[in-house]
Short mmCIF file of C-alpha atoms in Angstrom, two decimals:
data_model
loop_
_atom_site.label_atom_id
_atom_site.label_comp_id
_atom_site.label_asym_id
_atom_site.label_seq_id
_atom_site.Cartn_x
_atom_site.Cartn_y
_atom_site.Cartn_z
CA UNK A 1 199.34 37.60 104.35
CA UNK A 2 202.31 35.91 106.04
CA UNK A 3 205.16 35.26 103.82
CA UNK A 4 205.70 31.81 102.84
CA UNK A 5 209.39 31.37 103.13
CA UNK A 6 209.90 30.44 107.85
CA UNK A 7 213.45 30.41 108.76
CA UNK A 8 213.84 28.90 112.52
CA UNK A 9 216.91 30.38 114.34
CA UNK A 10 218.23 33.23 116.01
CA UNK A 11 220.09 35.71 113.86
CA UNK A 12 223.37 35.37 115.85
CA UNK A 13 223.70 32.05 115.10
CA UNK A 14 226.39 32.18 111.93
CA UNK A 15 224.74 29.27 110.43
CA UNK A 16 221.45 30.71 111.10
CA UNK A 17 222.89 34.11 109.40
CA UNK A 18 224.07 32.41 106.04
CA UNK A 19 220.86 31.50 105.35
CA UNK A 20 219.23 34.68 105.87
CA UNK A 21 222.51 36.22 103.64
CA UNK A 22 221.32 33.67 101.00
CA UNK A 23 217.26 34.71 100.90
CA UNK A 24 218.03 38.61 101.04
CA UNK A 25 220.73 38.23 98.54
CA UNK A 26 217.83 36.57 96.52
CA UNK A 27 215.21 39.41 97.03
CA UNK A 28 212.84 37.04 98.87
CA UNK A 29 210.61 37.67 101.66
CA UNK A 30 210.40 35.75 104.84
CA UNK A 31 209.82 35.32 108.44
CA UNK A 32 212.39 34.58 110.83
CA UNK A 33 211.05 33.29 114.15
CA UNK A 34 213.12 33.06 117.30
CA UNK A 35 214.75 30.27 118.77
CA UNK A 36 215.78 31.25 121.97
CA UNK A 37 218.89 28.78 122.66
CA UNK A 38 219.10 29.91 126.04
CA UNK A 39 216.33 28.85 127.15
CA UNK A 40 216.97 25.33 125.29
CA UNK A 41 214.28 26.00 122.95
CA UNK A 42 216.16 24.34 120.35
CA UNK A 43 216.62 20.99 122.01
CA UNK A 44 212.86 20.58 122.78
CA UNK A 45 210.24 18.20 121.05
CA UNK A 46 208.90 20.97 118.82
CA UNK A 47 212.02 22.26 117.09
CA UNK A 48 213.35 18.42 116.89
CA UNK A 49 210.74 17.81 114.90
CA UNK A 50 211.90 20.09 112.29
CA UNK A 51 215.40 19.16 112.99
CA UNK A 52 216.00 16.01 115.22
CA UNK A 53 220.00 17.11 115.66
CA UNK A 54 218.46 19.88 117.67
CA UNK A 55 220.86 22.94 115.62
CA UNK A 56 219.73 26.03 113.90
CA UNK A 57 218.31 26.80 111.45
CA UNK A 58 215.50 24.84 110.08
CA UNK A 59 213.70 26.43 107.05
CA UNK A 60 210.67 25.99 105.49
CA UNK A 61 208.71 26.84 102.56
CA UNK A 62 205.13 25.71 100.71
CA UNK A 63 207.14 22.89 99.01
CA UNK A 64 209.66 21.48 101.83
CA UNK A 65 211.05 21.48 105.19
CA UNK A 66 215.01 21.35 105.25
CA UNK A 67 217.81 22.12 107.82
CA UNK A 68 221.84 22.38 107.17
CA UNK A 69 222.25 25.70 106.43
CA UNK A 70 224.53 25.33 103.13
CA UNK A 71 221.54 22.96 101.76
CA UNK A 72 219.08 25.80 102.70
CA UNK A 73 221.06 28.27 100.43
CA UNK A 74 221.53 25.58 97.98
CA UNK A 75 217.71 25.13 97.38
CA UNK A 76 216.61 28.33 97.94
CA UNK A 77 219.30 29.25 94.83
CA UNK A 78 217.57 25.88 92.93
CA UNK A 79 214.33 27.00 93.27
CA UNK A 80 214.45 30.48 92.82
CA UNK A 81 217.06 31.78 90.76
CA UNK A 82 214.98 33.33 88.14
CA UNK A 83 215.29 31.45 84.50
CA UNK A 84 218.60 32.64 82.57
CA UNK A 85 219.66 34.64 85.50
CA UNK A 86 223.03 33.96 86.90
CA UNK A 87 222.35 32.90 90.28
CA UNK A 88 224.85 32.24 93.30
CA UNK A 89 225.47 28.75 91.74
CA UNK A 90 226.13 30.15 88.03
CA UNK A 91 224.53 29.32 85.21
CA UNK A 92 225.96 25.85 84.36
CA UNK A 93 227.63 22.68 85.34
CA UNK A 94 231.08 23.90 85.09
CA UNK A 95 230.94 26.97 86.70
CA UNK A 96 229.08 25.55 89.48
CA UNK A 97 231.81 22.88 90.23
CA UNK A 98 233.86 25.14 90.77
CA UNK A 99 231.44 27.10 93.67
CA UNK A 100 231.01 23.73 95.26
CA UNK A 101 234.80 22.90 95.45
CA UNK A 102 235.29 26.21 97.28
CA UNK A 103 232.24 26.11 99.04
CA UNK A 104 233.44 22.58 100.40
CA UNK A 105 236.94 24.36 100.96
CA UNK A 106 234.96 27.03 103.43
CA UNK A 107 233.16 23.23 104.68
CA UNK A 108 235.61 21.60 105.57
CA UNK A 109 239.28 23.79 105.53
CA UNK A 110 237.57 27.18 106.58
CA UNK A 111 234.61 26.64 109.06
CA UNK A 112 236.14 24.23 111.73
CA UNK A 113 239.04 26.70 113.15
CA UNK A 114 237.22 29.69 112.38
CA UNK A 115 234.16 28.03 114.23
CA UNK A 116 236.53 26.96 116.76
CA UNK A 117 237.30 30.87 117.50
CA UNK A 118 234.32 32.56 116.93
CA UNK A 119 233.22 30.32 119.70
CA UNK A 120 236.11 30.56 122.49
CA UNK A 121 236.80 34.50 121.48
CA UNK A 122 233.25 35.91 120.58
CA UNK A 123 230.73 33.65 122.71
CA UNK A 124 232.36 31.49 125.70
CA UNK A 125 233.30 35.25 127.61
CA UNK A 126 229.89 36.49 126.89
CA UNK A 127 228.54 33.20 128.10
CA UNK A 128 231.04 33.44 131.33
CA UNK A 129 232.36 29.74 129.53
CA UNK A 130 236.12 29.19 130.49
CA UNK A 131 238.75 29.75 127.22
CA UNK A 132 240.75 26.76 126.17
CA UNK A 133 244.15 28.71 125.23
CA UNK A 134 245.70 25.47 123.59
CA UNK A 135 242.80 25.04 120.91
CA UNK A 136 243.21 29.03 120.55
CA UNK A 137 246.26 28.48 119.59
CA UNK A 138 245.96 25.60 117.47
CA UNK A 139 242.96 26.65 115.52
CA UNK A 140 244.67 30.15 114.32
CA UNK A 141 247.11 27.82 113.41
CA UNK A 142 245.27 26.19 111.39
CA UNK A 143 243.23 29.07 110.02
CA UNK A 144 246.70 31.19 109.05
CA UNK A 145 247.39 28.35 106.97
CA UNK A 146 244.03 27.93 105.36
CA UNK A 147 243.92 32.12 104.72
CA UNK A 148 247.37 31.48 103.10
CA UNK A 149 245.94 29.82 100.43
CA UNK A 150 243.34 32.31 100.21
CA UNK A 151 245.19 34.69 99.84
CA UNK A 152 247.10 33.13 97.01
CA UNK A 153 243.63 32.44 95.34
CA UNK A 154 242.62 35.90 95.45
CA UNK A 155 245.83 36.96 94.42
CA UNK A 156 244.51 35.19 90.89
CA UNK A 157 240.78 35.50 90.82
CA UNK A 158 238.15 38.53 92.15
CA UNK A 159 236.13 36.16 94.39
CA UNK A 160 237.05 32.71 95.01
CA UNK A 161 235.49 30.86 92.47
CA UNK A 162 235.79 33.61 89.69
CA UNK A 163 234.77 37.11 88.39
CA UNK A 164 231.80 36.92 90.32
CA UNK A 165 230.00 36.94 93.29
CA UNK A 166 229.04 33.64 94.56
CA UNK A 167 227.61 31.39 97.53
CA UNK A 168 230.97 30.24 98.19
CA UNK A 169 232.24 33.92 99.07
CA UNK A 170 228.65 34.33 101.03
CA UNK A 171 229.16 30.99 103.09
CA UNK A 172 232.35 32.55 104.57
CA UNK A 173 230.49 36.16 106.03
CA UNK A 174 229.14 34.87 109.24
CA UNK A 175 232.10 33.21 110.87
CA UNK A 176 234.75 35.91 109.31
CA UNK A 177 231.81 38.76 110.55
CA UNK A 178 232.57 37.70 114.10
CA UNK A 179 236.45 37.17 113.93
CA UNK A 180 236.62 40.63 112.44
CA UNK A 181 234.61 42.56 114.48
CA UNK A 182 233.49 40.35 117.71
CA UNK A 183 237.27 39.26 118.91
CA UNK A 184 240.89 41.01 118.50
CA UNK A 185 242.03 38.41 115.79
CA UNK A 186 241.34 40.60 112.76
CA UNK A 187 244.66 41.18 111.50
CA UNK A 188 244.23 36.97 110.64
CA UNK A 189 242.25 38.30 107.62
CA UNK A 190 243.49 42.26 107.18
CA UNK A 191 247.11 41.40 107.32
CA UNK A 192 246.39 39.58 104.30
CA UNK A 193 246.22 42.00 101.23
CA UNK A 194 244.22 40.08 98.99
CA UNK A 195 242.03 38.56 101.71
CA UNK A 196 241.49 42.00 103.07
CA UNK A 197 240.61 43.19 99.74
CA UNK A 198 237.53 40.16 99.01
CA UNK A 199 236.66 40.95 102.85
CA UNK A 200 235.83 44.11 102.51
CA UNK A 201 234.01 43.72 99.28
CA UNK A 202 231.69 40.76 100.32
CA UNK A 203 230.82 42.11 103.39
CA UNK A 204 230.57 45.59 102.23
CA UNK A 205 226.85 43.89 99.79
CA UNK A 206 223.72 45.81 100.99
CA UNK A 207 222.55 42.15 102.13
CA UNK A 208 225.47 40.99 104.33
CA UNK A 209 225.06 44.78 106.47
CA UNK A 210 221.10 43.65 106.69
CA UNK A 211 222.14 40.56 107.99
CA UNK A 212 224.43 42.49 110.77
CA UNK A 213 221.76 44.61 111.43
CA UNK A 214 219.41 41.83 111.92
CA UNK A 215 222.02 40.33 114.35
CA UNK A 216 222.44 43.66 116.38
CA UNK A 217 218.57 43.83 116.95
CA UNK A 218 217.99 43.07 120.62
CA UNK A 219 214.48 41.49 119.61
CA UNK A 220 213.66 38.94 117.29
CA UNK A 221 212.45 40.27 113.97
CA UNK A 222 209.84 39.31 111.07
CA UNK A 223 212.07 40.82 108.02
CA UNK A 224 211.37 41.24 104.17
CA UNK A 225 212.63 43.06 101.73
CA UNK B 1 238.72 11.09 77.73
CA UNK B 2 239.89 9.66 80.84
CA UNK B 3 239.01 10.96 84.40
CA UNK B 4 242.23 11.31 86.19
CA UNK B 5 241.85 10.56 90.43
CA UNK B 6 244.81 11.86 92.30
CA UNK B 7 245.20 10.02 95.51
CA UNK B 8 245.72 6.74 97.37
CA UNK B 9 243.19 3.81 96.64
CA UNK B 10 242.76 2.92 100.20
CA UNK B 11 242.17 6.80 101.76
CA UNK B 12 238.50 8.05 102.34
CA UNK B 13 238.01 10.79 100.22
CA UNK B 14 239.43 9.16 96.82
CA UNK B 15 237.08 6.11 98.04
CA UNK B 16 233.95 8.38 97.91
CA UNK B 17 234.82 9.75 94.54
CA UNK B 18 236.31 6.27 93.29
CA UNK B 19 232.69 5.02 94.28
CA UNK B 20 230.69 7.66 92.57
CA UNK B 21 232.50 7.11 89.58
CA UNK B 22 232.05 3.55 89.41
CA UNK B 23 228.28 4.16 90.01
CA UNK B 24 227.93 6.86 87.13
CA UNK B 25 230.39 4.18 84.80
CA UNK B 26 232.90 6.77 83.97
CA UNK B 27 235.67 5.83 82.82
CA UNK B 28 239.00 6.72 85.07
CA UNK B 29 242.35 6.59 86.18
CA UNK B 30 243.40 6.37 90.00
CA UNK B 31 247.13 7.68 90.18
CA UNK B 32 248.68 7.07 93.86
CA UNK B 33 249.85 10.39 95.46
CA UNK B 34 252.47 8.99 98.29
CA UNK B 35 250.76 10.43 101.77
CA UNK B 36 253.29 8.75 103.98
CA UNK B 37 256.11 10.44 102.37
CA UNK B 38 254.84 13.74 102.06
CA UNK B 39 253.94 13.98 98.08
CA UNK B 40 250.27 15.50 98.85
CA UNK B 41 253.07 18.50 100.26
CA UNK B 42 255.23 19.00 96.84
CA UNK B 43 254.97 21.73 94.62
CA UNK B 44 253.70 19.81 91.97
CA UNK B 45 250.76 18.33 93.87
CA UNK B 46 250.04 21.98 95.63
CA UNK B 47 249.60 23.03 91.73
CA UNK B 48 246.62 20.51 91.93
CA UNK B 49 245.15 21.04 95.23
CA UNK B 50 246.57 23.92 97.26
CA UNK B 51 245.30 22.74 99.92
CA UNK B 52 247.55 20.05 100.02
CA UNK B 53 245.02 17.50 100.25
CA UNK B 54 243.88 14.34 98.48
CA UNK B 55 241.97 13.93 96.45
CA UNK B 56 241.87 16.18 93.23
CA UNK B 57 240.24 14.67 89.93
CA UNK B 58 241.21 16.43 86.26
CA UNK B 59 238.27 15.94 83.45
CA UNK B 60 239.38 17.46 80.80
CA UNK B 61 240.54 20.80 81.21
CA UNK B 62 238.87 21.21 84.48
CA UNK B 63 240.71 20.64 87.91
CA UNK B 64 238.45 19.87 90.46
CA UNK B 65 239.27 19.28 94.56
CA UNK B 66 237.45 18.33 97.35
CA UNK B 67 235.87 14.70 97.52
CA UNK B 68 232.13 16.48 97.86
CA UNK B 69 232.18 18.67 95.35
CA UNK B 70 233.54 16.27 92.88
CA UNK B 71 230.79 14.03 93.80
CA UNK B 72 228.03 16.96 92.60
CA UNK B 73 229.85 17.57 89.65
CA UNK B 74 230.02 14.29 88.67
CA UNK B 75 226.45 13.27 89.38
CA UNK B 76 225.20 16.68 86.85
CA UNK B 77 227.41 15.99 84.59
CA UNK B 78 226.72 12.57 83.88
CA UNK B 79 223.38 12.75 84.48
CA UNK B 80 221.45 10.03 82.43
CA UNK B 81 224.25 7.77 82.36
CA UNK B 82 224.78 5.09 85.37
CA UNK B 83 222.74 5.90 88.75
CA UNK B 84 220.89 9.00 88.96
CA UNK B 85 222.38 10.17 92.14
CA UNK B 86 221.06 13.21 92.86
CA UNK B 87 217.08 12.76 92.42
CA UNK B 88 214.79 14.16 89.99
CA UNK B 89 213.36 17.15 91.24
CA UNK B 90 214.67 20.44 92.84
CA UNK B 91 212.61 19.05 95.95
CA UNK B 92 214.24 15.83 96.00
CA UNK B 93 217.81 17.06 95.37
CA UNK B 94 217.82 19.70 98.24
CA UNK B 95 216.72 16.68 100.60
CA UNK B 96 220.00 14.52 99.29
CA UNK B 97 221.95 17.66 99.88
CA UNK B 98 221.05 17.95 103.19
CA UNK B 99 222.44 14.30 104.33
CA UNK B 100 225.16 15.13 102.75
CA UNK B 101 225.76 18.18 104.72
CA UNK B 102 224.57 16.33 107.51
CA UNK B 103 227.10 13.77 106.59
CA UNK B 104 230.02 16.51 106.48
CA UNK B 105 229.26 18.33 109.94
CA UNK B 106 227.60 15.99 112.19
CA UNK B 107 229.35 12.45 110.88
CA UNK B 108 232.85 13.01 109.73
CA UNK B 109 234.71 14.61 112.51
CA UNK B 110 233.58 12.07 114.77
CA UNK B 111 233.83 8.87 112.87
CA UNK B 112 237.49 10.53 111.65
CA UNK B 113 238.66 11.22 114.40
CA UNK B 114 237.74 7.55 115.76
CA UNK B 115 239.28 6.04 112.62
CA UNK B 116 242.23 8.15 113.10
CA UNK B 117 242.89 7.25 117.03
CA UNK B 118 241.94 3.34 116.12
CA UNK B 119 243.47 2.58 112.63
CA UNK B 120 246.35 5.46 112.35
CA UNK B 121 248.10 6.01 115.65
CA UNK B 122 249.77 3.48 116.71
CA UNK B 123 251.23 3.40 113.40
CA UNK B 124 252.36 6.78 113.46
CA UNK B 125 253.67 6.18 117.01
CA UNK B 126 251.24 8.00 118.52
CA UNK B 127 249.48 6.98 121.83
CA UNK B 128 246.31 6.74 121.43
CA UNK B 129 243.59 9.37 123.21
CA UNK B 130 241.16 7.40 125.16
CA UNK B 131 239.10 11.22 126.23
CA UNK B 132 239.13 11.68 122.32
CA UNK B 133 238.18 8.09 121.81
CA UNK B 134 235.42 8.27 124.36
CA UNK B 135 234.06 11.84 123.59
CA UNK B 136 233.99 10.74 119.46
CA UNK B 137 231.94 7.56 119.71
CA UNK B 138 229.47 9.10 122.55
CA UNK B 139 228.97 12.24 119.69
CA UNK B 140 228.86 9.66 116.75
CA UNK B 141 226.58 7.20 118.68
CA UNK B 142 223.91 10.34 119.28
CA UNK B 143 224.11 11.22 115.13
CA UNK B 144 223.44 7.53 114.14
CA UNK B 145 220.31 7.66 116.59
CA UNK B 146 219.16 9.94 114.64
CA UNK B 147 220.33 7.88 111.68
CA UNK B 148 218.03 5.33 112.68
CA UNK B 149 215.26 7.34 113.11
CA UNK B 150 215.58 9.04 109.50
CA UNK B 151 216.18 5.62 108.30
CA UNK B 152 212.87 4.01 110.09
CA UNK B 153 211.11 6.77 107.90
CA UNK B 154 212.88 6.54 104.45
CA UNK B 155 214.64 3.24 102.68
CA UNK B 156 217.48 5.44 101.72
CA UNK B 157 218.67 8.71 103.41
CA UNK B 158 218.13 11.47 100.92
CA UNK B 159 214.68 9.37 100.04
CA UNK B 160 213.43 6.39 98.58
CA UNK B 161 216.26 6.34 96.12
CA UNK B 162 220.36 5.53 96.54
CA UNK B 163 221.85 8.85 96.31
CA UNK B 164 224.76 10.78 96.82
CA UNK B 165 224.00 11.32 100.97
CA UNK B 166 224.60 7.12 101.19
CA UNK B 167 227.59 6.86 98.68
CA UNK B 168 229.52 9.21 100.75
CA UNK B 169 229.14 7.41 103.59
CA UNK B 170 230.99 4.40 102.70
CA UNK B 171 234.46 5.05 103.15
CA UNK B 172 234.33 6.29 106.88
CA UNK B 173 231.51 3.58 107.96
CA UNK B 174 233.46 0.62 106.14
CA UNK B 175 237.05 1.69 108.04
CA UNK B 176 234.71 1.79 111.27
CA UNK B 177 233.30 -1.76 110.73
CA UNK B 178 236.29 -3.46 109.36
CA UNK B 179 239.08 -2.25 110.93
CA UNK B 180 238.43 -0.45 114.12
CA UNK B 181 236.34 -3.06 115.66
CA UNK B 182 233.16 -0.68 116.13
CA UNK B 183 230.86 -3.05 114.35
CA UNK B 184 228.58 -2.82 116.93
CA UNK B 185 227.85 1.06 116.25
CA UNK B 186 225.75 -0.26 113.23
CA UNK B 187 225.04 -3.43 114.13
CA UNK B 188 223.08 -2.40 117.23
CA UNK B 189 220.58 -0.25 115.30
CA UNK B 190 218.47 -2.41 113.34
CA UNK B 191 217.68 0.66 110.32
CA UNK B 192 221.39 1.65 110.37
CA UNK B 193 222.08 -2.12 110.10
CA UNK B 194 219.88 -2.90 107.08
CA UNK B 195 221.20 0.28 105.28
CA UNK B 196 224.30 -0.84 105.83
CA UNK B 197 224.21 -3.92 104.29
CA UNK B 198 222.09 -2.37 101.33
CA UNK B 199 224.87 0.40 100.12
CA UNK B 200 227.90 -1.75 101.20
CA UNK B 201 226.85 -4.42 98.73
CA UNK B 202 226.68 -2.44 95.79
CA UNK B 203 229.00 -3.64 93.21
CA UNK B 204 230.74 -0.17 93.19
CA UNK B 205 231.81 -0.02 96.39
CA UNK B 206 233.23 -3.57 95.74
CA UNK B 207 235.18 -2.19 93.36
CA UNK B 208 236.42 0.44 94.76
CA UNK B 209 237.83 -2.17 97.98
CA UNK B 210 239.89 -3.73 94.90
CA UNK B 211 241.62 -0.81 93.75
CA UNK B 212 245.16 -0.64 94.58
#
């Protein structure tokens, strides 16, 4: 019987990959069928139908069809956290603000400079795409200054919205996966005690290597756990 | 208890939360954090928001930054009072939550960065970028087709219902109407047009254009 939980997207894709972070962090089964972006798959009639700004990844599940990766792992937390379990989102309105202000941090302070150099040191020399050296420069810029305040954060609190483990950390894997391992700027985040210290906790969770093995497999993959 | 709002009355981000406020009638006070002469940058403000950005909101004992997530705290915890603004089901809500994020990622760099090159840089004696200028309204023109499209579908964006994925809207779209002269990026999409009209009339955002 085919699991009921599609995620649409190639496992490379660091969007695509916090998604898949979320649902095997969750203990849920699903399918995760190929987009192949080379090919342009994702800008055709078919996929924008499931998402009409033509990005990965689109999810679906019996009840709903959703795209924006961070929404994904928001529902998929909603809906299936079980009942007096602490979920990624905790268990109440307080604790949860507190996720979403540092999951908006990794939004809007983290994700555009790390994005930024994921893309021109991981994926334009792999795609033969000519580096931009200026926005190089001015995105670590930006990033040292954003990991500063990390690292002051950490300095106080185990993960970054408290004692525990939450999406907010998660959100931050796929782009800080790449940066680490994928381009020679990982001193940006192991130079940074504390930083260094949350890095190698959050990505050492049985889930997040799953995910990296998921992105290492040459084929695409039908996965549950 | 009174909600405190650190951060200029006329800058986007207190404008989203100053909205949502108004809509969920909570009681607050806005207190002006000086942008233009660096007070967002002072040790005292980086207490509040490390980030060094505006705006923060205190309720209480809790210290709460970044405009979004203030806007999902606020909406759970004053749930049954005001607008519901994040729907009624788990369904529903992950549907407003992804306009929002669409809003975030697709929406504000582009309409920012337009705002910023149009409203801001003369005035910080910057020339202006025409290639930025170009390259942001050809990416935001392609997101509101889209817009249009969702909006054909659905009344509001999240659904049938005002929600949190309009209300944040408002700041960025009124700047881009009223004083950048790029009227015609929502006037020339009939949906986009109607929807404008619809959220900008609310008497909370009419409030919020009176704070000082």
């Amino acid at each position: 019987m085919a699991a009921p939980i599609k995620v649409f997207g190639p496992a490379m894709s660091t969007a695509t990959a916090r998604v898949l972070a979320c649902l095997l962090e969750s203990q849920l089964q699903f399918d995760l069928v190929p987009v192949d972006m080379s090919k342009g798959q994702h800008k055709k009639p078919e996929f924008l139908g499931i998402q009409p700004f033509g990005q990965v990844p689109a999810f679906q599940d019996e009840h709903i069809s959703l795209f924006e990766s961070r929404a994904i792992c928001r529902y998929i937390v909603d809906k299936y956290t079980e009942k007096g379990k602490r979920g990624l989102l905790g268990m109440e309105t307080l604790e949860r603000a507190s996720i979403e202000q540092w999951l908006e941090a990794e939004s809007q302070s983290f994700n555009p400079p790390s994005s930024a150099l994921v893309f021109q040191l991981a994926f334009a020399p792999r795609m033969k795409l000519k580096q931009d050296p200026n926005l190089i420069a001015q995105n670590e810029a930006k990033l040292s200054k954003v990991l500063d305040v990390y690292e002051q954060r950490l300095g106080d609190s185990r993960f970054l919205a408290g004692d525990e483990f939450t999406l907010a950390d998660l959100s931050h894997l796929p782009n800080a996966q790449y940066l680490i391992n994928a381009t020679d700027r990982a001193a940006l985040f192991t130079s940074r005690k504390n930083v260094n210290r949350w890095w190698e906790e959050i990505s050492g969770r049985t889930s997040w290597k799953k995910v990296v093995e998921m992105q290492q497999t040459p084929l695409p993959s039908s996965s549950s756990t | 208890m009174v909600v405190k709002l650190h951060g200029p009355g006329f800058a986007a981000g207190p404008r989203r939360v100053a909205v949502c406020l108004f809509e969920k009638e909570v009681e607050f006070e806005l207190i002006n954090v000086d942008l233009f002469s660096g007070e967002h940058k002072n040790p005292d403000f980086l207490q509040l928001q490390p980030f060094g950005l505006v705006p923060v909101i205190q309720d209480g004992d809790l210290t709460l930054f970044e405009s979004r997530a203030i806007l999902r705290y606020c909406s759970e915890k004053y749930t049954g009072q005001g607008t519901e603004l994040h729907g009624k089901t788990i369904e529903e809500r992950a549907l407003v939550e992804q306009w929002l994020e669409v809003e975030s990622h697709n929406f504000n760099a582009p309409a920012l960065s337009l705002v910023f090159q149009l409203m801001y840089a003369s005035k910080l004696g910057i020339p202006q970028n025409e290639e930025e200028i170009k390259s942001s309204e050809e990416k935001l023109n392609k997101v509101l087709d889209v817009y249009e499209e969702r909006l054909s579908k659905s009344k509001y964006l999240g659904g049938d219902f005002f929600s949190l994925a309009d209300l944040t809207h408002l700041p960025l779209i009124h700047y881009l109407v009223h004083d950048c002269g790029k009227e015609s990026l929502v006037k020339s999409r009939q949906h986009v047009s109607l929807w404008w009209e619809d959220i900008s009339s609310r008497p909370s955002w009419k409030k919020v254009l009176e704070l000082k």
